[in-house]
């Protein structure tokens, strides 16, 4: 998407498959919060080269599965709010990815709208950003099929999470689990990404997409495409990683060495954006701590202390030095009360706005429809060029 486009920002619960690059793959799974990507405008639907004066466009998404938690908020959504002031932005709800593994059919539509409402409640502005549902832009699926025809099966077989999930047996694993990374590539290439925001340790997530872009460009681009009437030298831009400023990773409340995750079996491990104030206070009261005196950052023997201080720093908006000055002499009881109050105060206005949005279904439907229209115009321009380059009969 990540981002995920990525970053920790390309789909939370997000990655039944992790991207490998040029016959490499990650040695340990890492969850993407979303497909975060930057793309140029499509004012000229035949040309994939943007005008230098045009803003780049950032696209990212989150799956409508599980509950949106602090890790998703600080790793992705809060960053989107800042990006929408600098870039042309599109943020989507990644519902096609949500069906890769068994899911609740009755809840998918409801969860999709709820996720969209959380985007808006957290500060995504429909006047600045387009918010849409992935499945409402059919080009995602069409491009995935076209890319599948050029994706070597060996690239996909190397995916760590596919290997892990497929151990259950062939009858228990859907084809989508294998081809999942191709849809991720489609999400990015569809919008002609210039840059994909990713963490320093997530550059490899882009490699399959980059490899596919180069493969399609080599097979169908250049002179071959020009002979078919194509404009421009390449079909896809090969996206580059955009490394954001370093920020604290939000870790589990029950294990300071593991990322906060939607898929963790215990809800006690995370603070969800929509948790009640009573639930937040209870989770913080019961979260894992240690027996060391005082509070301190960056002690490898105190991962939970570092995590909770980092959460407080992000929630309060204070500097690391200010947090140290305020909290270093506190005991756990005093600090937990401080952290719980800060979380409740920060999330309350988001929760109020969320309820307002969810109570006005007409408004939310309009936002999603407008967003899908904008995204479709960009996506269809790319899809048109891919069909043309691959030699399909022109649609009348």
Short mmCIF file of C-alpha atoms in Angstrom, two decimals, residues 42-389:
data_model
loop_
_atom_site.label_atom_id
_atom_site.label_comp_id
_atom_site.label_asym_id
_atom_site.label_seq_id
_atom_site.Cartn_x
_atom_site.Cartn_y
_atom_site.Cartn_z
CA UNK A 42 -3.62 11.84 -14.65
CA UNK A 43 -4.57 15.04 -16.45
CA UNK A 44 -3.15 13.50 -19.61
CA UNK A 45 -4.65 10.01 -19.62
CA UNK A 46 -2.34 8.80 -22.34
CA UNK A 47 0.89 9.94 -20.72
CA UNK A 48 2.21 8.51 -17.49
CA UNK A 49 4.73 11.32 -17.03
CA UNK A 50 3.47 14.04 -14.65
CA UNK A 51 4.05 17.73 -15.09
CA UNK A 52 6.89 19.00 -12.88
CA UNK A 53 4.49 21.59 -11.43
CA UNK A 54 1.96 18.98 -10.28
CA UNK A 55 1.92 17.74 -6.70
CA UNK A 56 2.76 14.12 -6.16
CA UNK A 57 -0.04 12.00 -4.87
CA UNK A 58 0.09 9.78 -1.78
CA UNK A 59 -2.16 6.73 -1.44
CA UNK A 60 -2.45 4.44 1.56
CA UNK A 61 -4.91 2.02 3.11
CA UNK A 62 -5.91 -0.08 6.10
CA UNK A 63 -7.79 -3.37 6.21
CA UNK A 64 -11.30 -3.36 7.68
CA UNK A 65 -10.50 -6.27 9.96
CA UNK A 66 -10.03 -6.19 13.69
CA UNK A 67 -9.94 -2.86 15.51
CA UNK A 68 -7.92 0.20 14.53
CA UNK A 69 -5.42 0.67 17.35
CA UNK A 70 -2.71 3.10 18.44
CA UNK A 71 -0.12 1.41 16.23
CA UNK A 72 -2.29 2.00 13.15
CA UNK A 73 -3.05 5.54 14.27
CA UNK A 74 0.54 6.68 14.87
CA UNK A 75 2.07 4.46 12.18
CA UNK A 76 -0.28 5.52 9.40
CA UNK A 77 -3.42 7.56 9.88
CA UNK A 78 -1.95 10.45 11.88
CA UNK A 79 0.79 10.76 9.28
CA UNK A 80 -1.84 10.93 6.53
CA UNK A 81 -3.30 14.03 8.16
CA UNK A 82 0.05 15.77 7.74
CA UNK A 83 0.63 14.43 4.22
CA UNK A 84 -2.73 15.68 2.93
CA UNK A 85 -1.49 19.25 3.38
CA UNK A 86 1.51 18.68 1.12
CA UNK A 87 0.37 16.09 -1.42
CA UNK A 88 -2.71 15.18 -3.38
CA UNK A 89 -3.86 12.25 -1.29
CA UNK A 90 -6.03 9.15 -1.66
CA UNK A 91 -6.73 6.83 1.28
CA UNK A 92 -8.64 3.61 0.80
CA UNK A 93 -10.17 0.84 2.86
CA UNK A 94 -8.50 -2.37 1.76
CA UNK A 95 -11.48 -4.72 1.69
CA UNK A 96 -10.21 -6.96 -1.12
CA UNK A 97 -7.23 -7.93 0.99
CA UNK A 98 -9.50 -8.64 3.96
CA UNK A 99 -10.96 -11.79 2.34
CA UNK A 100 -7.60 -13.52 1.85
CA UNK A 101 -8.15 -15.39 5.11
CA UNK A 102 -11.46 -16.54 6.65
CA UNK A 103 -13.60 -13.53 7.64
CA UNK A 104 -17.05 -12.64 8.96
CA UNK A 105 -19.27 -11.98 5.92
CA UNK A 106 -21.86 -10.19 8.04
CA UNK A 107 -19.27 -7.75 9.38
CA UNK A 108 -17.26 -6.86 6.26
CA UNK A 109 -19.47 -4.03 5.01
CA UNK A 110 -20.01 -2.60 8.49
CA UNK A 111 -16.30 -2.75 9.29
CA UNK A 112 -15.47 -1.08 5.97
CA UNK A 113 -17.62 1.95 6.75
CA UNK A 114 -16.38 2.04 10.33
CA UNK A 115 -12.78 2.16 9.13
CA UNK A 116 -13.63 5.00 6.74
CA UNK A 117 -15.30 6.90 9.57
CA UNK A 118 -12.19 6.48 11.73
CA UNK A 119 -10.09 7.98 8.92
CA UNK A 120 -12.28 11.06 8.92
CA UNK A 121 -12.57 11.25 12.70
CA UNK A 122 -8.78 11.21 13.02
CA UNK A 123 -8.49 14.25 10.77
CA UNK A 124 -8.45 13.04 7.16
CA UNK A 125 -10.22 15.87 5.34
CA UNK A 126 -12.39 14.92 2.31
CA UNK A 127 -11.77 18.38 0.85
CA UNK A 128 -8.04 17.57 0.74
CA UNK A 129 -7.99 13.78 0.40
CA UNK A 130 -10.05 11.22 -1.49
CA UNK A 131 -11.32 8.40 0.73
CA UNK A 132 -12.66 5.31 -1.01
CA UNK A 133 -13.21 1.57 -0.77
CA UNK A 134 -10.72 -0.59 -2.68
CA UNK A 135 -13.38 -2.86 -4.22
CA UNK A 136 -15.23 0.20 -5.56
CA UNK A 137 -12.37 0.76 -8.00
CA UNK A 138 -12.49 -2.30 -10.24
CA UNK A 139 -9.16 -1.54 -11.83
CA UNK A 140 -7.40 -2.99 -8.76
CA UNK A 141 -8.65 -6.48 -9.64
CA UNK A 142 -8.23 -6.07 -13.40
CA UNK A 143 -4.62 -4.96 -13.09
CA UNK A 144 -3.92 -7.76 -10.63
CA UNK A 145 -4.98 -10.31 -13.26
CA UNK A 146 -2.82 -8.71 -15.93
CA UNK A 147 0.17 -8.60 -13.58
CA UNK A 148 -0.44 -12.23 -12.59
CA UNK A 149 0.24 -13.28 -16.15
CA UNK A 150 3.78 -11.91 -15.91
CA UNK A 151 4.58 -12.85 -12.29
CA UNK A 152 6.89 -15.90 -12.01
CA UNK A 153 5.42 -18.44 -9.61
CA UNK A 154 8.83 -18.79 -8.00
CA UNK A 155 8.67 -15.22 -6.73
CA UNK A 156 5.44 -15.93 -4.90
CA UNK A 157 6.52 -19.30 -3.54
CA UNK A 158 9.28 -17.54 -1.63
CA UNK A 159 6.85 -15.52 0.48
CA UNK A 160 7.32 -16.33 4.14
CA UNK A 161 3.72 -16.03 5.28
CA UNK A 162 2.41 -18.08 2.38
CA UNK A 163 4.74 -20.88 3.43
CA UNK A 164 3.57 -20.62 7.02
CA UNK A 165 -0.16 -20.46 6.26
CA UNK A 166 -0.04 -23.19 3.62
CA UNK A 167 1.22 -25.73 6.16
CA UNK A 168 -2.43 -26.27 7.05
CA UNK A 169 -2.83 -28.16 3.79
CA UNK A 170 -3.91 -27.36 0.25
CA UNK A 171 -7.61 -27.74 1.05
CA UNK A 172 -7.40 -25.05 3.74
CA UNK A 173 -5.52 -22.42 1.73
CA UNK A 174 -7.07 -20.23 -0.97
CA UNK A 175 -5.25 -19.20 -4.13
CA UNK A 176 -5.57 -15.58 -2.99
CA UNK A 177 -3.06 -16.23 -0.22
CA UNK A 178 -0.46 -17.02 -2.87
CA UNK A 179 -1.37 -14.17 -5.23
CA UNK A 180 -1.90 -11.59 -2.47
CA UNK A 181 1.41 -9.80 -3.22
CA UNK A 182 0.32 -9.24 -6.83
CA UNK A 183 -2.75 -7.35 -5.62
CA UNK A 184 -0.47 -5.30 -3.39
CA UNK A 185 1.64 -4.46 -6.43
CA UNK A 186 -1.49 -3.56 -8.35
CA UNK A 187 -2.54 -1.16 -5.57
CA UNK A 188 0.72 0.71 -6.00
CA UNK A 189 1.38 0.59 -9.75
CA UNK A 190 -2.21 1.48 -10.60
CA UNK A 191 -1.57 5.02 -9.40
CA UNK A 192 1.87 5.42 -11.03
CA UNK A 193 3.68 5.78 -7.72
CA UNK A 194 6.75 7.97 -7.58
CA UNK A 195 7.49 7.28 -3.93
CA UNK A 196 6.30 4.80 -1.34
CA UNK A 197 6.70 5.87 2.30
CA UNK A 198 8.31 2.96 4.15
CA UNK A 199 10.35 2.46 7.28
CA UNK A 200 14.09 1.98 6.98
CA UNK A 201 13.64 -1.72 7.66
CA UNK A 202 10.85 -2.13 5.12
CA UNK A 203 12.54 -1.31 1.83
CA UNK A 204 12.33 -4.95 0.79
CA UNK A 205 8.55 -4.68 0.81
CA UNK A 206 8.79 -2.71 -2.40
CA UNK A 207 10.97 -5.15 -4.25
CA UNK A 208 8.30 -7.38 -5.78
CA UNK A 209 6.40 -4.34 -7.02
CA UNK A 210 9.57 -2.83 -8.46
CA UNK A 211 10.47 -6.12 -10.12
CA UNK A 212 7.01 -6.42 -11.65
CA UNK A 213 7.08 -2.85 -12.92
CA UNK A 214 10.43 -3.41 -14.59
CA UNK A 215 9.34 -6.78 -15.97
CA UNK A 216 6.20 -5.34 -17.58
CA UNK A 217 8.13 -2.35 -18.92
CA UNK A 218 10.71 -4.66 -20.49
CA UNK A 219 8.17 -7.10 -21.94
CA UNK A 220 5.63 -4.63 -23.28
CA UNK A 221 7.04 -1.10 -23.06
CA UNK A 222 9.43 0.99 -25.08
CA UNK A 223 9.32 0.62 -28.87
CA UNK A 224 6.76 -2.20 -28.69
CA UNK A 225 4.29 0.02 -26.94
CA UNK A 226 4.98 2.98 -29.23
CA UNK A 227 4.23 0.80 -32.26
CA UNK A 228 0.84 0.10 -30.72
CA UNK A 229 0.22 3.82 -30.34
CA UNK A 230 1.41 4.22 -26.77
CA UNK A 231 2.78 7.51 -25.52
CA UNK A 232 5.75 7.81 -23.20
CA UNK A 233 8.67 5.48 -22.72
CA UNK A 234 7.42 3.21 -19.94
CA UNK A 235 4.12 1.69 -18.85
CA UNK A 236 4.77 1.83 -15.11
CA UNK A 237 6.90 4.07 -13.01
CA UNK A 238 9.24 2.07 -10.81
CA UNK A 239 8.45 3.36 -7.31
CA UNK A 240 11.20 4.42 -4.95
CA UNK A 241 11.03 4.23 -1.15
CA UNK A 242 10.44 7.41 0.81
CA UNK A 243 11.91 7.01 4.28
CA UNK A 244 9.93 9.09 6.78
CA UNK A 245 11.52 10.69 9.86
CA UNK A 246 12.23 8.10 12.53
CA UNK A 247 9.39 7.64 14.98
CA UNK A 248 8.57 5.42 17.91
CA UNK A 249 7.05 2.04 17.13
CA UNK A 250 4.02 1.19 19.21
CA UNK A 251 4.53 -2.15 20.88
CA UNK A 252 2.17 -4.57 22.60
CA UNK A 253 0.96 -3.80 26.12
CA UNK A 254 1.65 -7.42 27.06
CA UNK A 255 5.04 -7.78 25.37
CA UNK A 256 7.30 -4.80 24.83
CA UNK A 257 9.27 -6.69 22.17
CA UNK A 258 6.28 -7.33 19.85
CA UNK A 259 4.45 -4.77 17.75
CA UNK A 260 0.92 -3.83 18.71
CA UNK A 261 -1.22 -5.89 16.34
CA UNK A 262 -4.80 -6.44 15.28
CA UNK A 263 -4.18 -10.16 15.01
CA UNK A 264 -2.86 -10.64 18.55
CA UNK A 265 -5.28 -12.99 20.35
CA UNK A 266 -5.61 -10.81 23.45
CA UNK A 267 -7.38 -7.45 23.21
CA UNK A 268 -5.45 -6.52 26.34
CA UNK A 269 -2.35 -6.17 24.15
CA UNK A 270 -3.60 -3.02 22.38
CA UNK A 271 -5.39 0.28 22.88
CA UNK A 272 -8.08 0.56 20.22
CA UNK A 273 -9.12 3.97 18.94
CA UNK A 274 -12.74 3.31 19.98
CA UNK A 275 -12.03 1.83 23.43
CA UNK A 276 -14.11 3.39 26.22
CA UNK A 277 -12.34 5.43 28.89
CA UNK A 278 -13.02 2.65 31.43
CA UNK A 279 -11.46 0.06 29.13
CA UNK A 280 -8.43 2.24 28.42
CA UNK A 281 -7.84 2.81 32.12
CA UNK A 282 -8.18 -0.92 32.82
CA UNK A 283 -5.79 -1.93 30.05
CA UNK A 284 -3.14 0.51 31.20
CA UNK A 285 -3.59 -0.56 34.82
CA UNK A 286 -3.06 -4.21 33.87
CA UNK A 287 -0.34 -3.77 31.22
CA UNK A 288 3.02 -5.45 31.66
CA UNK A 289 5.70 -3.50 33.54
CA UNK A 290 8.95 -4.32 35.36
CA UNK A 291 10.48 -4.06 38.83
CA UNK A 292 13.07 -1.37 38.08
CA UNK A 293 12.78 1.97 39.94
CA UNK A 294 11.86 5.13 38.05
CA UNK A 295 11.09 5.57 34.34
CA UNK A 296 13.60 5.66 31.49
CA UNK A 297 13.85 5.41 27.72
CA UNK A 298 16.10 3.11 25.71
CA UNK A 299 17.11 0.59 28.35
CA UNK A 300 17.17 -2.77 26.49
CA UNK A 301 16.31 -4.52 29.73
CA UNK A 302 13.11 -2.44 30.02
CA UNK A 303 11.21 -2.73 26.70
CA UNK A 304 7.80 -2.18 28.33
CA UNK A 305 8.99 0.98 30.06
CA UNK A 306 10.38 2.35 26.81
CA UNK A 307 7.14 1.51 24.99
CA UNK A 308 4.83 3.16 27.53
CA UNK A 309 6.98 6.27 27.73
CA UNK A 310 7.00 6.43 23.92
CA UNK A 311 3.20 6.18 23.82
CA UNK A 312 2.96 9.00 26.37
CA UNK A 313 5.37 11.12 24.36
CA UNK A 314 3.32 10.66 21.17
CA UNK A 315 -0.03 11.20 22.87
CA UNK A 316 1.10 14.29 24.79
CA UNK A 317 3.05 15.84 21.92
CA UNK A 318 5.99 16.48 24.25
CA UNK A 319 9.64 16.01 23.43
CA UNK A 320 11.59 13.07 24.71
CA UNK A 321 13.53 15.38 27.03
CA UNK A 322 10.32 16.83 28.46
CA UNK A 323 8.93 13.35 29.13
CA UNK A 324 12.16 12.32 30.89
CA UNK A 325 12.06 15.45 33.03
CA UNK A 326 8.42 14.85 33.96
CA UNK A 327 8.41 11.10 34.51
CA UNK A 328 11.86 9.85 35.48
CA UNK A 329 11.14 9.86 39.21
CA UNK A 330 7.61 8.44 39.01
CA UNK A 331 6.61 5.01 40.19
CA UNK A 332 4.50 2.76 37.98
CA UNK A 333 1.22 3.60 39.70
CA UNK A 334 1.64 7.34 39.21
CA UNK A 335 2.83 7.01 35.62
CA UNK A 336 0.05 4.62 34.59
CA UNK A 337 -2.58 7.04 35.87
CA UNK A 338 -0.91 9.87 33.92
CA UNK A 339 -0.75 7.78 30.73
CA UNK A 340 -4.34 6.58 30.98
CA UNK A 341 -5.63 10.14 31.42
CA UNK A 342 -3.56 11.36 28.45
CA UNK A 343 -4.89 8.56 26.23
CA UNK A 344 -8.49 9.18 27.23
CA UNK A 345 -8.18 12.94 26.64
CA UNK A 346 -6.53 12.45 23.24
CA UNK A 347 -8.96 9.83 21.93
CA UNK A 348 -12.18 11.37 23.26
CA UNK A 349 -12.66 13.98 20.49
CA UNK A 350 -11.86 11.34 17.85
CA UNK A 351 -14.52 9.07 19.34
CA UNK A 352 -17.10 11.87 19.46
CA UNK A 353 -16.45 12.78 15.82
CA UNK A 354 -16.61 9.09 14.86
CA UNK A 355 -20.10 8.76 16.35
CA UNK A 356 -21.24 11.88 14.49
CA UNK A 357 -19.99 10.51 11.18
CA UNK A 358 -21.47 7.05 11.71
CA UNK A 359 -24.85 8.58 12.54
CA UNK A 360 -24.94 10.31 9.13
CA UNK A 361 -24.67 7.43 6.66
CA UNK A 362 -25.57 9.69 3.73
CA UNK A 363 -22.54 11.86 4.36
CA UNK A 364 -20.19 8.89 4.62
CA UNK A 365 -21.60 7.28 1.47
CA UNK A 366 -21.10 10.55 -0.40
CA UNK A 367 -17.48 10.83 0.75
CA UNK A 368 -16.75 7.27 -0.37
CA UNK A 369 -18.49 7.73 -3.71
CA UNK A 370 -16.60 10.94 -4.47
CA UNK A 371 -13.33 9.31 -3.47
CA UNK A 372 -13.95 6.29 -5.68
CA UNK A 373 -14.72 8.55 -8.63
CA UNK A 374 -11.42 10.39 -8.27
CA UNK A 375 -9.46 7.16 -7.82
CA UNK A 376 -11.19 5.51 -10.78
CA UNK A 377 -10.20 8.31 -13.14
CA UNK A 378 -6.52 7.86 -12.24
CA UNK A 379 -6.66 4.05 -12.18
CA UNK A 380 -8.49 3.72 -15.49
CA UNK A 381 -5.85 5.82 -17.24
CA UNK A 382 -3.16 3.36 -16.13
CA UNK A 383 -5.30 0.33 -16.95
CA UNK A 384 -6.02 1.65 -20.44
CA UNK A 385 -2.29 1.88 -21.14
CA UNK A 386 -1.59 -1.61 -19.79
CA UNK A 387 -4.30 -3.18 -21.96
CA UNK A 388 -2.99 -1.28 -24.97
CA UNK A 389 0.62 -2.28 -24.33
#
